[in-house]
mmCIF file of C-alpha atoms in Angstrom:
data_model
loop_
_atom_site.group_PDB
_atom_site.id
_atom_site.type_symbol
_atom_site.label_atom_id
_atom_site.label_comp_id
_atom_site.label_asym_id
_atom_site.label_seq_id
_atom_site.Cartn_x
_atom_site.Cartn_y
_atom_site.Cartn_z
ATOM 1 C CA UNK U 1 5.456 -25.954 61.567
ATOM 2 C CA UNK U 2 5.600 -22.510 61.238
ATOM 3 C CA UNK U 3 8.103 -22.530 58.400
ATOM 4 C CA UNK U 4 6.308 -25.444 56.387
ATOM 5 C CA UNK U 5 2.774 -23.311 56.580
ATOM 6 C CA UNK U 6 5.097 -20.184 54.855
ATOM 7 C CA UNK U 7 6.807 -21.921 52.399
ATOM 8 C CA UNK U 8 3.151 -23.855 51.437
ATOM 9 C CA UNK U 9 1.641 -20.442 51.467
ATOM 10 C CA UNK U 10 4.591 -18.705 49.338
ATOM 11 C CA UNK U 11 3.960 -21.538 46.735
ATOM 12 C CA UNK U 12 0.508 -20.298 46.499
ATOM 13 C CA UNK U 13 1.360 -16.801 46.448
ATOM 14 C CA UNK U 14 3.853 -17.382 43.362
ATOM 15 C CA UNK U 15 1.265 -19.198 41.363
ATOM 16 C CA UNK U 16 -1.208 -16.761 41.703
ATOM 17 C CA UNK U 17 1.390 -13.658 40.688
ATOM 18 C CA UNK U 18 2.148 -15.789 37.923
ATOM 19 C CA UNK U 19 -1.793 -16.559 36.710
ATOM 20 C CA UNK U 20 -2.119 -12.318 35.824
ATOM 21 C CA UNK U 21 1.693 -12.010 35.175
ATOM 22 C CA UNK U 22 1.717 -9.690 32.427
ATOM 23 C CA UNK U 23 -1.470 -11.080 31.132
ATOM 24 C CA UNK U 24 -3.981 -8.511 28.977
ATOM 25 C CA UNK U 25 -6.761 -11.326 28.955
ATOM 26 C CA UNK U 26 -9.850 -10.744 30.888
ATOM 27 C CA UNK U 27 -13.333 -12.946 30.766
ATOM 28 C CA UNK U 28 -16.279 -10.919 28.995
ATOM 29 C CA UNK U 29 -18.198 -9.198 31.653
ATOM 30 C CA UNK U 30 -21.565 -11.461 30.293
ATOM 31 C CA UNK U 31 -19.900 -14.673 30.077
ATOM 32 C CA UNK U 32 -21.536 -17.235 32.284
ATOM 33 C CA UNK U 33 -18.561 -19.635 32.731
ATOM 34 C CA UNK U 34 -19.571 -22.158 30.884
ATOM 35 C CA UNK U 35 -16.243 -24.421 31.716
ATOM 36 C CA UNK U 36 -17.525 -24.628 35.264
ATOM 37 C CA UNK U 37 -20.561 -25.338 34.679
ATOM 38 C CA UNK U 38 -20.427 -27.782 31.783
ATOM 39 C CA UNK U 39 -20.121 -31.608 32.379
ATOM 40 C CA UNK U 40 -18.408 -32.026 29.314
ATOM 41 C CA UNK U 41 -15.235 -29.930 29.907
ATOM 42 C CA UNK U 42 -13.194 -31.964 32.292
ATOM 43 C CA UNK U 43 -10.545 -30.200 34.900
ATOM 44 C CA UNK U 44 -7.465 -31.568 36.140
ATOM 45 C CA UNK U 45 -6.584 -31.522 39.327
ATOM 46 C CA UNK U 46 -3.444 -32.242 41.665
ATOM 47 C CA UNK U 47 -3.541 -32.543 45.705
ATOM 48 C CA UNK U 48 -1.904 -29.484 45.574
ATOM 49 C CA UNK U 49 -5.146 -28.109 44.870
ATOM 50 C CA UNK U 50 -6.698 -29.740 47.574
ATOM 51 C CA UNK U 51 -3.913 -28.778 49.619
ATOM 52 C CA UNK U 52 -5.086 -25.063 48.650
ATOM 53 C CA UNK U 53 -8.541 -25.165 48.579
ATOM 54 C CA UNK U 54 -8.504 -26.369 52.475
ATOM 55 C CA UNK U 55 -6.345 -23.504 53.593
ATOM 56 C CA UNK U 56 -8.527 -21.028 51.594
ATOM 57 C CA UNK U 57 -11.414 -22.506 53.390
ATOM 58 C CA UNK U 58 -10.248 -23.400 56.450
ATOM 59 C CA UNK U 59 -11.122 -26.853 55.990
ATOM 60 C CA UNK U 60 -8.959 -30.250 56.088
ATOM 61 C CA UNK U 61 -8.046 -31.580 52.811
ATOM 62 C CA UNK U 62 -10.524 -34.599 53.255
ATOM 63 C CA UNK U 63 -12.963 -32.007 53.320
ATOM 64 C CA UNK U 64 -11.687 -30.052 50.571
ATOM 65 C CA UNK U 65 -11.774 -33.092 48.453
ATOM 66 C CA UNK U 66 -15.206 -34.215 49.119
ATOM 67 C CA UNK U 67 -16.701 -31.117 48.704
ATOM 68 C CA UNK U 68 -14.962 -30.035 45.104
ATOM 69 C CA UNK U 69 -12.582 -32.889 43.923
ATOM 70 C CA UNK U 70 -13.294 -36.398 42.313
ATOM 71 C CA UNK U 71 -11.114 -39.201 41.613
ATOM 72 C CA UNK U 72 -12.032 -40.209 37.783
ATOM 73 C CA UNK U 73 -10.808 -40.550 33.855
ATOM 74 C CA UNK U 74 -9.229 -37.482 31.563
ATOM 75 C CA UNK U 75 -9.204 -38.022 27.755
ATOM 76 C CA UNK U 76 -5.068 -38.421 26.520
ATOM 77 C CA UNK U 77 -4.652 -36.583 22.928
ATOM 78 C CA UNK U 78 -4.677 -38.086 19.793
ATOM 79 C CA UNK U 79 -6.384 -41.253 21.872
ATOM 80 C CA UNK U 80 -9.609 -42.913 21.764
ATOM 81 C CA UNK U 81 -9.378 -45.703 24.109
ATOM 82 C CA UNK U 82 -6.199 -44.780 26.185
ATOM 83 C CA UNK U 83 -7.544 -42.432 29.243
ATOM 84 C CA UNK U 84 -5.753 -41.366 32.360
ATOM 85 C CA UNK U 85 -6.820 -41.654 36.261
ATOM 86 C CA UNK U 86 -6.276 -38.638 37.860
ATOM 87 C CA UNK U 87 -8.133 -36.087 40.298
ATOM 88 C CA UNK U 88 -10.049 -33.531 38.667
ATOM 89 C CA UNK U 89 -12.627 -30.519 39.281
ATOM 90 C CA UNK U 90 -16.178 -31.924 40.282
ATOM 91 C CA UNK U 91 -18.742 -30.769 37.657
ATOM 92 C CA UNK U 92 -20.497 -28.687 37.766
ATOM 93 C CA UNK U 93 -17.581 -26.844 39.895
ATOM 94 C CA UNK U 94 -18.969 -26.240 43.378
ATOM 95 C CA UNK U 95 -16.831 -23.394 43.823
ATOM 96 C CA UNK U 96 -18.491 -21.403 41.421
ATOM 97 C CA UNK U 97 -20.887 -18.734 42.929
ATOM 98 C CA UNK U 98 -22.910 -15.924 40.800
ATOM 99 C CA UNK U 99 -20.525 -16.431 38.320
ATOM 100 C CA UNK U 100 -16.981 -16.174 40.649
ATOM 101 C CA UNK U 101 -14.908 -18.416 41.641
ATOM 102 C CA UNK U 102 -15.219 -18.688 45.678
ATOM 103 C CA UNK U 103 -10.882 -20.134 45.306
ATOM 104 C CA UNK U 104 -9.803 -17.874 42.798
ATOM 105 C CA UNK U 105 -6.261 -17.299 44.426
ATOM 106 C CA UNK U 106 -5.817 -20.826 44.766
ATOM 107 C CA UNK U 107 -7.854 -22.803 41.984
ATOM 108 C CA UNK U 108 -6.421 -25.778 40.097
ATOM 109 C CA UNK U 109 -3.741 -24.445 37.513
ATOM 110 C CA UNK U 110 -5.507 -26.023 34.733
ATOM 111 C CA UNK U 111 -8.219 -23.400 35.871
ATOM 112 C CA UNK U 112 -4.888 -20.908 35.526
ATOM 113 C CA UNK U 113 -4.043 -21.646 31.918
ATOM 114 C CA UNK U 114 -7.587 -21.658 30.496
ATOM 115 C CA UNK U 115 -7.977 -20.322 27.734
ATOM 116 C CA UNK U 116 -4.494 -18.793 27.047
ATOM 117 C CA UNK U 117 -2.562 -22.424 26.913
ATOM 118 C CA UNK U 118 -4.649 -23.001 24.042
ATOM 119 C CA UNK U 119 -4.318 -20.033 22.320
ATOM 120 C CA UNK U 120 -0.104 -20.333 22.950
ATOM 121 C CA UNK U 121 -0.639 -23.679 21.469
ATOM 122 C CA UNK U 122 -2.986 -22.169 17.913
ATOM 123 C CA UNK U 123 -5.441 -24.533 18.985
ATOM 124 C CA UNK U 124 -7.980 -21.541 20.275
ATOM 125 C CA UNK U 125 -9.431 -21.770 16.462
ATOM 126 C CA UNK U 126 -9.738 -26.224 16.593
ATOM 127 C CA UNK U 127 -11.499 -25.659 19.784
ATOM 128 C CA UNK U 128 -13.867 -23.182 19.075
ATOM 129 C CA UNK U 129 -14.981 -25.758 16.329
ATOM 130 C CA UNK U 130 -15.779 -28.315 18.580
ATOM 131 C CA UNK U 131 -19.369 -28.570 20.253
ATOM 132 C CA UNK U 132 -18.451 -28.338 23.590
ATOM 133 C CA UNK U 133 -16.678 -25.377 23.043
ATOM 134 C CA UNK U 134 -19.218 -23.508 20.852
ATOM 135 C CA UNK U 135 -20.295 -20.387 22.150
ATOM 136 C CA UNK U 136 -17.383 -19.657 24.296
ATOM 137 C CA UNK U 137 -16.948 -16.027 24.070
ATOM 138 C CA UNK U 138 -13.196 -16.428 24.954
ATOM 139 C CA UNK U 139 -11.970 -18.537 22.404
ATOM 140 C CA UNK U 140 -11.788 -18.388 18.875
ATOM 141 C CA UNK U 141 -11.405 -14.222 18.889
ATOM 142 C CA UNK U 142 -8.451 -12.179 17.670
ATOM 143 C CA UNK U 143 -6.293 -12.117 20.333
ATOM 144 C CA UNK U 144 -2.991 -11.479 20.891
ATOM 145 C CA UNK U 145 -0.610 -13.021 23.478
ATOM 146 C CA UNK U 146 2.803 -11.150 24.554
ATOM 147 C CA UNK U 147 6.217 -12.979 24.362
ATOM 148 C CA UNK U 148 6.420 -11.959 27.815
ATOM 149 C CA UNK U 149 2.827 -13.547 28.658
ATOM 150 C CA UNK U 150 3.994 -16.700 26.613
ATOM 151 C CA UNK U 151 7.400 -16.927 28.761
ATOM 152 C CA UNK U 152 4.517 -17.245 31.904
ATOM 153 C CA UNK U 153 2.074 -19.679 30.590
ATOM 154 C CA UNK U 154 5.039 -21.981 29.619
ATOM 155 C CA UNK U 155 6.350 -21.988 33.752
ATOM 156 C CA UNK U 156 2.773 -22.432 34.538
ATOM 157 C CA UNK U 157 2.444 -25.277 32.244
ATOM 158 C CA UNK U 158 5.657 -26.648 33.427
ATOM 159 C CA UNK U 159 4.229 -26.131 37.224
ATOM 160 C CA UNK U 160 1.474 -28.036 35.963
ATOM 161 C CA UNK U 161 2.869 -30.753 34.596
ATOM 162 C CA UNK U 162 4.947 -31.160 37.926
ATOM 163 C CA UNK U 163 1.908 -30.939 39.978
ATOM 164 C CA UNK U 164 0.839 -34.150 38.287
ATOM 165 C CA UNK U 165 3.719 -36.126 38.692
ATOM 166 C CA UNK U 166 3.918 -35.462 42.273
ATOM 167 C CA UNK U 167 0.450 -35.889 42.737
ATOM 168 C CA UNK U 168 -0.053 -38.873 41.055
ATOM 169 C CA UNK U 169 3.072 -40.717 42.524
ATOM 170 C CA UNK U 170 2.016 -40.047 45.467
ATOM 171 C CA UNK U 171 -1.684 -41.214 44.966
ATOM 172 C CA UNK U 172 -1.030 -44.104 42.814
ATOM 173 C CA UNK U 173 2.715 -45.100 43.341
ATOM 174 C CA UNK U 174 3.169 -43.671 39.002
ATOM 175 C CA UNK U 175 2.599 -41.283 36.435
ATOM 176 C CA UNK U 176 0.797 -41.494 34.704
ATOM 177 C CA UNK U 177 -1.678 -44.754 35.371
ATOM 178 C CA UNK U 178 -3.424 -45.307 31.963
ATOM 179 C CA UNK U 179 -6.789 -47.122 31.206
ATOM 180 C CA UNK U 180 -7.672 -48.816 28.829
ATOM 181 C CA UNK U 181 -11.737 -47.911 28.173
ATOM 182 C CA UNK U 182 -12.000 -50.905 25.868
ATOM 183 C CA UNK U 183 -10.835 -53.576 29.234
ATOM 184 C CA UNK U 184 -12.267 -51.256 31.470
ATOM 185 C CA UNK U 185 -16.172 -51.420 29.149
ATOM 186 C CA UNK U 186 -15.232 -55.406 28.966
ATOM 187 C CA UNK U 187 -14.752 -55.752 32.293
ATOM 188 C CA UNK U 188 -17.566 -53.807 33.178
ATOM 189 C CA UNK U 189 -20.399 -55.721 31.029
ATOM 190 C CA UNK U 190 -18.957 -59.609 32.600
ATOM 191 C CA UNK U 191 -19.476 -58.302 36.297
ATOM 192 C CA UNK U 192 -22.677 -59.509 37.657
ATOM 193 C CA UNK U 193 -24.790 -58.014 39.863
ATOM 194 C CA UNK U 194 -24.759 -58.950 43.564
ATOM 195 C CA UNK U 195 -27.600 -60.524 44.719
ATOM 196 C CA UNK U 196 -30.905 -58.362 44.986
ATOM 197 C CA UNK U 197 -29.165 -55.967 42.628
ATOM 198 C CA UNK U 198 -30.098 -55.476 39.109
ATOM 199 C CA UNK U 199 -27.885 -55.041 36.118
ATOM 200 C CA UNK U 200 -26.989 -51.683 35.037
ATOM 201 C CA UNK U 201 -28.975 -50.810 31.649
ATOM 202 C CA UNK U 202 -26.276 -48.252 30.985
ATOM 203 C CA UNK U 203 -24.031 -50.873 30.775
ATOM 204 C CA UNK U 204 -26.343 -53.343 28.163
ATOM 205 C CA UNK U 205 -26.311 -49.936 26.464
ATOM 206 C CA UNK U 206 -24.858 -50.038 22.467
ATOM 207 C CA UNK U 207 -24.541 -46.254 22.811
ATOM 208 C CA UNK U 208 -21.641 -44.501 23.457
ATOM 209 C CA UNK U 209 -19.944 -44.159 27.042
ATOM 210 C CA UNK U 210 -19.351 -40.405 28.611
ATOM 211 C CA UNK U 211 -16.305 -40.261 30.635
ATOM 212 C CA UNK U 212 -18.996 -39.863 33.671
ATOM 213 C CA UNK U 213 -20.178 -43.407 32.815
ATOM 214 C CA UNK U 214 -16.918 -44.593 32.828
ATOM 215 C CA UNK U 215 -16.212 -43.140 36.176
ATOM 216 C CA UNK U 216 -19.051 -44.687 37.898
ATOM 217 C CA UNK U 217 -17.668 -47.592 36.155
ATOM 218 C CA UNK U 218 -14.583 -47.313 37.493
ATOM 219 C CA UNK U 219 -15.307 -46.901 41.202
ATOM 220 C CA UNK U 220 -17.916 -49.035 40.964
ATOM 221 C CA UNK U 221 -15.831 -51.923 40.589
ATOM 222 C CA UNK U 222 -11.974 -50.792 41.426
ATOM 223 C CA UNK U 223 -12.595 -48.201 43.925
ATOM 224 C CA UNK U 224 -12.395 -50.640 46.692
ATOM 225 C CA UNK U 225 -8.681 -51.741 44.893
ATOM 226 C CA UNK U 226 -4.974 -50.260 44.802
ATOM 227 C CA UNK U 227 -4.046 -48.130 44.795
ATOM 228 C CA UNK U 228 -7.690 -46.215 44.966
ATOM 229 C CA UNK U 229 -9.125 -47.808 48.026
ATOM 230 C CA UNK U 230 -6.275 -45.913 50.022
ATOM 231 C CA UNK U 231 -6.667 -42.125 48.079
ATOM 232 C CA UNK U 232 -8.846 -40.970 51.443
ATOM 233 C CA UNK U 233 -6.121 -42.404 53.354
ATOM 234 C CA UNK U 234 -3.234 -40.384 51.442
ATOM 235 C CA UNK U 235 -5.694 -37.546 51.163
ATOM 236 C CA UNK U 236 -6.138 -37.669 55.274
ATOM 237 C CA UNK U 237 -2.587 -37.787 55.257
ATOM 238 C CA UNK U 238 -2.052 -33.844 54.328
ATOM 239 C CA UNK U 239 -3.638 -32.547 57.331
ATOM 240 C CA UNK U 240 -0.106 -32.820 58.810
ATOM 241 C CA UNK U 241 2.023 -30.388 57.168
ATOM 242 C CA UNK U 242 5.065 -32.147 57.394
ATOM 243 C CA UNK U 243 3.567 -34.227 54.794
ATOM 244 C CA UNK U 244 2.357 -31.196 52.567
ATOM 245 C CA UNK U 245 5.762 -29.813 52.998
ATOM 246 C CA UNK U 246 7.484 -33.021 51.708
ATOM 247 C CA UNK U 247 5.553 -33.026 48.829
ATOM 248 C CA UNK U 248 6.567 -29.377 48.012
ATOM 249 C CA UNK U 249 9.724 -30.091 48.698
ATOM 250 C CA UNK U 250 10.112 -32.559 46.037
ATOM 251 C CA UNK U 251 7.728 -30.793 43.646
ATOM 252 C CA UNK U 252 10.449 -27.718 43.824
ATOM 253 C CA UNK U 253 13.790 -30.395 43.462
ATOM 254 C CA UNK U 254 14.674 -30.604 40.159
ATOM 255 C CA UNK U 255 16.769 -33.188 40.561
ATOM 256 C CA UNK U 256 14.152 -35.500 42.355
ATOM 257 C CA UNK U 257 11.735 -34.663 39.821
ATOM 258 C CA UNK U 258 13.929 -35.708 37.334
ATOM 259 C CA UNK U 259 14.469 -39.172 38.760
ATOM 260 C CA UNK U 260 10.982 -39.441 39.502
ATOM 261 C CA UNK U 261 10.158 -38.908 35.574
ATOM 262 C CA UNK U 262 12.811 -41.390 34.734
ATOM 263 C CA UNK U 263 11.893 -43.478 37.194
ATOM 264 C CA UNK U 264 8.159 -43.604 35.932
ATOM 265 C CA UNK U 265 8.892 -44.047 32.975
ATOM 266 C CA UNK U 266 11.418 -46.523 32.988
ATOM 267 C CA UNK U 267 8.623 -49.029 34.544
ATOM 268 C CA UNK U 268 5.708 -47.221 32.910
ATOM 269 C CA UNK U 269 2.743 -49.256 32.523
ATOM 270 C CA UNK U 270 -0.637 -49.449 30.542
ATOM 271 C CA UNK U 271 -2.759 -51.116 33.275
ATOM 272 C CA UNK U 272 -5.390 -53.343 32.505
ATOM 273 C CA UNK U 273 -8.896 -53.617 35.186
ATOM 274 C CA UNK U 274 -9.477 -57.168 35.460
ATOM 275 C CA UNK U 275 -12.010 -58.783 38.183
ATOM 276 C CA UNK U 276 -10.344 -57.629 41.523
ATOM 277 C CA UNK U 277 -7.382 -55.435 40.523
ATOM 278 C CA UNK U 278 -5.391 -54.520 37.757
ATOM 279 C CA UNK U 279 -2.815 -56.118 35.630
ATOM 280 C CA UNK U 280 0.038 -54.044 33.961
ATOM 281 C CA UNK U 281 0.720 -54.276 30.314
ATOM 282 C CA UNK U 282 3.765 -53.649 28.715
ATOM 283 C CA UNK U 283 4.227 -49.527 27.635
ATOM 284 C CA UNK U 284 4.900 -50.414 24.442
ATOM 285 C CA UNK U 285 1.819 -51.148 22.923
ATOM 286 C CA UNK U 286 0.952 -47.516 24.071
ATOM 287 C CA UNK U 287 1.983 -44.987 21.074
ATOM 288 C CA UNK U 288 4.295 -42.226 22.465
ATOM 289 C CA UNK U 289 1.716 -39.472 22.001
ATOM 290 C CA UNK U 290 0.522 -40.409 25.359
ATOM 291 C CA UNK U 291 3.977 -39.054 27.515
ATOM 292 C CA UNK U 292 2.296 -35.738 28.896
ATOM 293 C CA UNK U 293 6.023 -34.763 30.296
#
């Protein structure tokens, strides 16, 4: 086990040479970190960053995941109904203390990337427009990324987007597993309460849904179904390290990552929340703006 604990540790290690890798960015000294704090600003995560959070403090992974990770919905691009299950960053981050990050060495890469993947992107400017990126001293300045920092945020990006795939195969059995909010709000309003329970007013609600509504939603009335009800199971599951170091292994084989991507997306699926499960739709009423790999 020795050997699996190094190689899970050297992972680590590279990622977090990689996050300052010839990188000239550095937060304002007065900036309150408003993407930790902010419900709004949603966080993916992977179980690799469970995996790392429960080394860095010396916790299992169940732990780890109860105490700063959260099994919910992320937004897809260019989508209004189409959403993604995932892990992602409780809110507002529990690791944040007096303004630092209590994992720094080992938070979530999406934590990594922020906010130079948008500015690699030119979308720094479009997000600095939007409200819940207003006031962000980091974004929407002059500021100028090297070729050599832009070589680095693409391999973290790439690490990323591996991270995912991994993770979510191994939580849900794909990736990605899409939502549909429109079923998901249908199916929501036709449940009825359980007797001595009282309908939720959110639900009777005309107003919009936040992605937090639709979370509570969502584990409300699937968390008890597959693939969810086993994610504390599979979580559980890391505290042996064989297990973590089977999931590296495969994270750092390209060629089993590349038949897990054509795997996935050879039988990918839209899935639709009906009353006790889900039921798969074909992919191809899903436009292919929603392929993250």
């Amino acid at each position: 086990m020795d050997e699996a604990f190094f190689k899970i540790q050297s992972y680590f290690e590279k990622r977090a040479h990689l996050s300052n890798l010839h990188s000239d960015f550095a937060c304002h000294p007065t900036c309150l970190r408003p993407g930790c704090s902010s419900p709004q600003i949603q966080v993916a995560a992977t179980v690799f960053d469970v995996i790392g959070a429960a080394a860095h403090g010396n916790k299992t992974p169940s732990a780890a995941l109860q105490e700063g990770f959260a099994l919910g919905l992320l937004p897809v691009d260019g989508q209004d109904r189409i959403v993604r299950v995932a892990l992602k960053v409780k809110k507002p981050c529990p690791h944040l203390t007096s303004e630092l990050c209590t994992i720094y060495e080992v938070r979530p890469l999406a934590c990594m990337l922020f906010p130079e993947r948008s500015m690699v992107a030119g979308r720094a400017e479009e997000l600095s427009r939007q409200e819940h990126f207003r006031g962000y001293l980091c974004i929407g300045k002059d500021f100028e990324v090297s070729k050599e920092r832009v070589r680095v945020i693409r391999t973290l990006t790439g690490m990323l987007q591996q991270e995912i795939l991994i993770s979510d195969c191994y939580l849900f059995g794909c990736s990605p597993f899409f939502l549909d909010l429109q079923d998901l709000l249908t199916c929501s309003v036709k449940q009825k309460p359980m007797s001595g329970e009282h309908a939720n007013p959110a639900l009777q609600s005309t107003e919009r849904f936040t992605i937090q509504q639709f979370d509570t939603v969502l584990l409300q009335l699937f968390g008890g179904y597959h693939p969810f009800s086993s994610i504390q199971e599979k979580i559980a599951e890391l505290e042996d390290l064989a297990v973590q170091q089977g999931l590296l292994e495969s994270l750092q084989d390209k060629r089993a990552v590349k038949r897990c991507v054509r795997s996935c997306y050879d039988s990918q699926r839209l899935f639709r929340p009906v009353p006790g499960g889900f039921k798969a739709k074909r992919m191809s009423l899903v436009p292919s703006e929603c392929r993250f790999l």
